[in-house]
Amino acid sequence: ENAMKPVELLPNANIDPVTGEFTFRWDLADQFVNETLARGMDVHGHVLVWHGQSPSRINSGATGGTRALAKANMERYIREVLTHFQGRVVSWDVVNEAFVDGLDEFDPETQDWRDFLRGGPNGGFSLWYLAYANGADTAAGEHPADFLYDAFVFARTYGPEVRLEYNDFNIFQSEGKAQAVIAMAEDLNARYAAEHPEDPRPLV
């Protein structure tokens, strides 16, 4: 269950603290993927962008603590991972557990799903959210929540054949959380459709 998580593919010590250079570790994930394919089964990748079990140098500190650094690191990470597993993984959890838990009610007509992301005004913690807030041009419409859209767009760019999914827990137990996730997916899909009319598929 852990073999393809960010901290396993790219341990924190494998990000140079000065240059930010990545050194990936593929052995455990390759073993899992190859054994699964040998059994005649498809592989679903878990996970590309997550606040947990991820190397802190990718989105905090001198190597990743600003919006620009974190975005560049995210693109590089997703590019390398999707390229490495190209043709072997049919779908990916692109972003995992970005929303706070325990949201019983959410009204998409009067509330903004971005307010219920971890790290936002309703609590929780996410270095991705914090990094994307550090340097955001709010006057130009930039928001810390943009890390979700960037993650999916990078995944579509470097894995155009792959099904892209959002993953979270307590979706069926927490109606408000489910509604917020749906609002997020609808917003991201609409933005992607407007910016990429050549691609008829939903982004999320």
mmCIF file of C-alpha atoms in Angstrom:
data_model
loop_
_atom_site.group_PDB
_atom_site.id
_atom_site.type_symbol
_atom_site.label_atom_id
_atom_site.label_comp_id
_atom_site.label_asym_id
_atom_site.label_seq_id
_atom_site.Cartn_x
_atom_site.Cartn_y
_atom_site.Cartn_z
ATOM 1 C CA GLU A 1 0.000 0.000 0.000
ATOM 2 C CA ASN A 2 2.935 2.357 0.456
ATOM 3 C CA ALA A 3 5.220 1.434 -2.424
ATOM 4 C CA MET A 4 4.071 4.192 -4.789
ATOM 5 C CA LYS A 5 3.594 6.994 -2.269
ATOM 6 C CA PRO A 6 5.856 10.044 -2.674
ATOM 7 C CA VAL A 7 8.064 9.435 0.349
ATOM 8 C CA GLU A 8 8.810 5.919 -0.897
ATOM 9 C CA LEU A 9 9.670 6.949 -4.459
ATOM 10 C CA LEU A 10 11.529 10.070 -3.328
ATOM 11 C CA PRO A 11 12.685 9.946 0.312
ATOM 12 C CA ASN A 12 13.356 13.339 1.845
ATOM 13 C CA ALA A 13 17.079 12.562 2.066
ATOM 14 C CA ASN A 14 17.038 11.990 -1.710
ATOM 15 C CA ILE A 15 16.269 15.663 -2.335
ATOM 16 C CA ASP A 16 19.505 17.629 -2.177
ATOM 17 C CA PRO A 17 19.057 20.348 0.502
ATOM 18 C CA VAL A 18 21.124 22.829 -1.510
ATOM 19 C CA THR A 19 20.428 22.129 -5.182
ATOM 20 C CA GLY A 20 17.025 20.483 -4.777
ATOM 21 C CA GLU A 21 18.097 17.669 -7.114
ATOM 22 C CA PHE A 22 15.878 14.556 -7.021
ATOM 23 C CA THR A 23 17.213 10.991 -6.757
ATOM 24 C CA PHE A 24 14.342 8.546 -7.145
ATOM 25 C CA ARG A 25 14.111 5.063 -5.646
ATOM 26 C CA TRP A 26 12.091 2.776 -7.892
ATOM 27 C CA ASP A 27 12.859 -0.736 -6.655
ATOM 28 C CA LEU A 28 9.878 -1.447 -4.371
ATOM 29 C CA ALA A 29 7.342 0.154 -6.689
ATOM 30 C CA ASP A 30 8.754 -1.615 -9.749
ATOM 31 C CA GLN A 31 8.536 -4.941 -7.933
ATOM 32 C CA PHE A 32 4.911 -4.297 -6.995
ATOM 33 C CA VAL A 33 3.921 -3.110 -10.474
ATOM 34 C CA ASN A 34 5.704 -5.895 -12.325
ATOM 35 C CA GLU A 35 4.306 -8.630 -10.067
ATOM 36 C CA THR A 36 0.800 -7.218 -10.471
ATOM 37 C CA LEU A 37 1.086 -7.118 -14.256
ATOM 38 C CA ALA A 38 2.439 -10.668 -14.243
ATOM 39 C CA ARG A 39 -0.802 -11.744 -12.548
ATOM 40 C CA GLY A 40 -2.776 -10.262 -15.430
ATOM 41 C CA MET A 41 -4.088 -7.372 -13.350
ATOM 42 C CA ASP A 42 -4.156 -3.628 -14.019
ATOM 43 C CA VAL A 43 -2.273 -1.229 -11.738
ATOM 44 C CA HIS A 44 -3.809 1.852 -10.125
ATOM 45 C CA GLY A 45 -1.160 4.268 -8.854
ATOM 46 C CA HIS A 46 -1.425 5.795 -5.379
ATOM 47 C CA VAL A 47 -0.534 8.678 -5.030
ATOM 48 C CA LEU A 48 1.122 11.695 -6.737
ATOM 49 C CA VAL A 49 0.269 14.703 -4.531
ATOM 50 C CA TRP A 50 -0.552 14.318 -0.835
ATOM 51 C CA HIS A 51 0.005 16.265 2.371
ATOM 52 C CA GLY A 52 1.025 13.018 4.098
ATOM 53 C CA GLN A 53 3.879 10.589 3.467
ATOM 54 C CA SER A 54 5.617 13.058 1.183
ATOM 55 C CA PRO A 55 9.164 14.453 1.368
ATOM 56 C CA SER A 56 9.068 17.823 3.115
ATOM 57 C CA ARG A 57 11.792 19.273 0.900
ATOM 58 C CA ILE A 58 9.488 19.051 -2.107
ATOM 59 C CA ASN A 59 7.121 21.721 -0.759
ATOM 60 C CA SER A 60 8.758 23.484 2.186
ATOM 61 C CA GLY A 61 11.995 25.125 3.242
ATOM 62 C CA ALA A 62 14.724 26.390 0.943
ATOM 63 C CA THR A 63 14.045 23.784 -1.747
ATOM 64 C CA GLY A 64 10.251 24.011 -1.980
ATOM 65 C CA GLY A 65 8.687 26.528 0.368
ATOM 66 C CA THR A 66 7.432 29.062 -2.175
ATOM 67 C CA ARG A 67 4.701 28.798 -4.760
ATOM 68 C CA ALA A 68 7.190 28.876 -7.633
ATOM 69 C CA LEU A 69 9.497 26.254 -6.108
ATOM 70 C CA ALA A 70 6.682 23.929 -5.081
ATOM 71 C CA LYS A 71 5.034 24.138 -8.500
ATOM 72 C CA ALA A 72 8.304 23.408 -10.280
ATOM 73 C CA ASN A 73 8.983 20.477 -7.947
ATOM 74 C CA MET A 74 5.471 19.125 -8.460
ATOM 75 C CA GLU A 75 5.834 19.215 -12.230
ATOM 76 C CA ARG A 76 9.230 17.539 -12.095
ATOM 77 C CA TYR A 77 7.981 14.845 -9.721
ATOM 78 C CA ILE A 78 4.865 14.052 -11.744
ATOM 79 C CA ARG A 79 6.812 14.076 -15.018
ATOM 80 C CA GLU A 80 9.417 11.629 -13.720
ATOM 81 C CA VAL A 81 6.912 9.290 -12.071
ATOM 82 C CA LEU A 82 4.459 9.108 -14.963
ATOM 83 C CA THR A 83 7.282 8.696 -17.463
ATOM 84 C CA HIS A 84 8.802 5.883 -15.396
ATOM 85 C CA PHE A 85 5.532 3.968 -15.155
ATOM 86 C CA GLN A 86 4.272 4.774 -18.653
ATOM 87 C CA GLY A 87 2.393 1.852 -20.147
ATOM 88 C CA ARG A 88 2.283 -0.001 -16.822
ATOM 89 C CA VAL A 89 -0.213 2.035 -14.787
ATOM 90 C CA VAL A 90 -3.717 2.677 -16.141
ATOM 91 C CA SER A 91 -4.923 5.187 -13.537
ATOM 92 C CA TRP A 92 -3.597 7.374 -10.737
ATOM 93 C CA ASP A 93 -4.832 9.042 -7.585
ATOM 94 C CA VAL A 94 -3.475 12.458 -8.552
ATOM 95 C CA VAL A 95 -4.383 14.279 -5.323
ATOM 96 C CA ASN A 96 -5.220 12.540 -2.053
ATOM 97 C CA GLU A 97 -7.187 13.710 0.989
ATOM 98 C CA ALA A 98 -6.972 17.450 0.328
ATOM 99 C CA PHE A 99 -10.193 18.297 2.186
ATOM 100 C CA VAL A 100 -10.781 18.613 5.918
ATOM 101 C CA ASP A 101 -12.860 15.844 7.435
ATOM 102 C CA GLY A 102 -16.141 16.146 9.321
ATOM 103 C CA LEU A 103 -17.846 18.523 6.893
ATOM 104 C CA ASP A 104 -21.508 17.651 7.379
ATOM 105 C CA GLU A 105 -23.001 20.314 5.115
ATOM 106 C CA PHE A 106 -21.800 22.202 2.073
ATOM 107 C CA ASP A 107 -23.817 24.441 -0.236
ATOM 108 C CA PRO A 108 -22.064 25.006 -3.587
ATOM 109 C CA GLU A 109 -24.313 27.996 -4.250
ATOM 110 C CA THR A 110 -23.172 29.941 -1.193
ATOM 111 C CA GLN A 111 -19.852 28.343 -0.165
ATOM 112 C CA ASP A 112 -16.434 27.980 -1.794
ATOM 113 C CA TRP A 113 -14.918 24.489 -1.788
ATOM 114 C CA ARG A 114 -11.459 26.049 -1.526
ATOM 115 C CA ASP A 115 -12.278 27.185 2.017
ATOM 116 C CA PHE A 116 -12.471 23.563 3.132
ATOM 117 C CA LEU A 117 -9.071 22.379 1.959
ATOM 118 C CA ARG A 118 -6.516 21.322 4.546
ATOM 119 C CA GLY A 119 -4.451 24.366 5.449
ATOM 120 C CA GLY A 120 -7.273 26.779 4.677
ATOM 121 C CA PRO A 121 -9.527 28.801 6.986
ATOM 122 C CA ASN A 122 -11.296 25.707 8.338
ATOM 123 C CA GLY A 123 -8.237 23.941 9.692
ATOM 124 C CA GLY A 124 -6.128 20.980 8.758
ATOM 125 C CA PHE A 125 -2.554 21.057 7.542
ATOM 126 C CA SER A 126 -0.998 20.785 4.105
ATOM 127 C CA LEU A 127 2.451 21.901 3.024
ATOM 128 C CA TRP A 128 1.179 22.033 -0.564
ATOM 129 C CA TYR A 129 -1.454 24.584 0.447
ATOM 130 C CA LEU A 130 1.031 26.591 2.503
ATOM 131 C CA ALA A 131 3.662 26.625 -0.233
ATOM 132 C CA TYR A 132 1.142 27.704 -2.863
ATOM 133 C CA ALA A 133 0.017 30.523 -0.551
ATOM 134 C CA ASN A 134 3.600 31.781 -0.219
ATOM 135 C CA GLY A 135 3.970 34.015 -3.260
ATOM 136 C CA ALA A 136 0.431 33.801 -4.618
ATOM 137 C CA ASP A 137 -0.624 36.877 -6.605
ATOM 138 C CA THR A 138 -4.113 37.221 -5.189
ATOM 139 C CA ALA A 139 -4.760 40.347 -7.261
ATOM 140 C CA ALA A 140 -4.258 38.208 -10.370
ATOM 141 C CA GLY A 141 -6.625 35.553 -9.042
ATOM 142 C CA GLU A 142 -4.027 33.112 -7.760
ATOM 143 C CA HIS A 143 -5.114 30.999 -4.776
ATOM 144 C CA PRO A 144 -3.394 28.365 -2.608
ATOM 145 C CA ALA A 145 -5.931 25.837 -3.899
ATOM 146 C CA ASP A 146 -4.353 26.065 -7.361
ATOM 147 C CA PHE A 147 -2.079 23.175 -6.444
ATOM 148 C CA LEU A 148 -4.944 20.784 -7.202
ATOM 149 C CA TYR A 149 -5.459 22.098 -10.718
ATOM 150 C CA ASP A 150 -1.732 22.131 -11.415
ATOM 151 C CA ALA A 151 -1.382 18.536 -10.228
ATOM 152 C CA PHE A 152 -4.099 17.280 -12.553
ATOM 153 C CA VAL A 153 -2.869 19.313 -15.520
ATOM 154 C CA PHE A 154 0.695 18.050 -15.060
ATOM 155 C CA ALA A 155 -0.623 14.491 -14.822
ATOM 156 C CA ARG A 156 -2.675 14.910 -18.001
ATOM 157 C CA THR A 157 0.344 16.461 -19.745
ATOM 158 C CA TYR A 158 2.820 13.716 -18.856
ATOM 159 C CA GLY A 159 0.361 10.801 -18.748
ATOM 160 C CA PRO A 160 -2.197 11.629 -21.440
ATOM 161 C CA GLU A 161 -3.356 8.021 -21.645
ATOM 162 C CA VAL A 162 -3.952 7.664 -17.892
ATOM 163 C CA ARG A 163 -7.277 8.005 -16.040
ATOM 164 C CA LEU A 164 -6.872 10.743 -13.400
ATOM 165 C CA GLU A 165 -8.726 10.457 -10.096
ATOM 166 C CA TYR A 166 -9.174 12.351 -6.848
ATOM 167 C CA ASN A 167 -9.134 10.207 -3.693
ATOM 168 C CA ASP A 168 -10.435 10.914 -0.192
ATOM 169 C CA PHE A 169 -12.008 9.166 2.780
ATOM 170 C CA ASN A 170 -15.405 9.439 4.544
ATOM 171 C CA ILE A 171 -16.973 10.608 1.294
ATOM 172 C CA PHE A 172 -20.055 8.461 1.882
ATOM 173 C CA GLN A 173 -20.223 9.243 5.595
ATOM 174 C CA SER A 174 -19.883 13.018 5.255
ATOM 175 C CA GLU A 175 -22.355 14.505 2.792
ATOM 176 C CA GLY A 176 -20.861 17.989 2.973
ATOM 177 C CA LYS A 177 -17.393 16.706 2.186
ATOM 178 C CA ALA A 178 -18.754 14.781 -0.794
ATOM 179 C CA GLN A 179 -20.511 17.895 -2.105
ATOM 180 C CA ALA A 180 -17.328 19.961 -1.720
ATOM 181 C CA VAL A 181 -15.317 17.349 -3.630
ATOM 182 C CA ILE A 182 -17.912 17.346 -6.419
ATOM 183 C CA ALA A 183 -17.786 21.151 -6.587
ATOM 184 C CA MET A 184 -13.995 21.005 -6.825
ATOM 185 C CA ALA A 185 -14.087 18.464 -9.658
ATOM 186 C CA GLU A 186 -16.706 20.448 -11.562
ATOM 187 C CA ASP A 187 -14.684 23.667 -11.226
ATOM 188 C CA LEU A 188 -11.429 22.057 -12.301
ATOM 189 C CA ASN A 189 -13.097 20.303 -15.224
ATOM 190 C CA ALA A 190 -14.715 23.536 -16.397
ATOM 191 C CA ARG A 191 -11.436 25.425 -16.170
ATOM 192 C CA TYR A 192 -9.613 22.699 -18.064
ATOM 193 C CA ALA A 193 -12.285 22.551 -20.786
ATOM 194 C CA ALA A 194 -11.992 26.303 -21.289
ATOM 195 C CA GLU A 195 -8.188 26.236 -21.428
ATOM 196 C CA HIS A 196 -7.858 22.997 -23.426
ATOM 197 C CA PRO A 197 -10.769 22.742 -25.865
ATOM 198 C CA GLU A 198 -8.789 20.203 -27.888
ATOM 199 C CA ASP A 199 -9.220 17.605 -25.109
ATOM 200 C CA PRO A 200 -12.843 16.443 -24.705
ATOM 201 C CA ARG A 201 -12.171 14.332 -21.609
ATOM 202 C CA PRO A 202 -12.852 15.512 -18.057
ATOM 203 C CA LEU A 203 -9.652 16.386 -16.210
ATOM 204 C CA VAL A 204 -10.786 14.839 -12.918
#
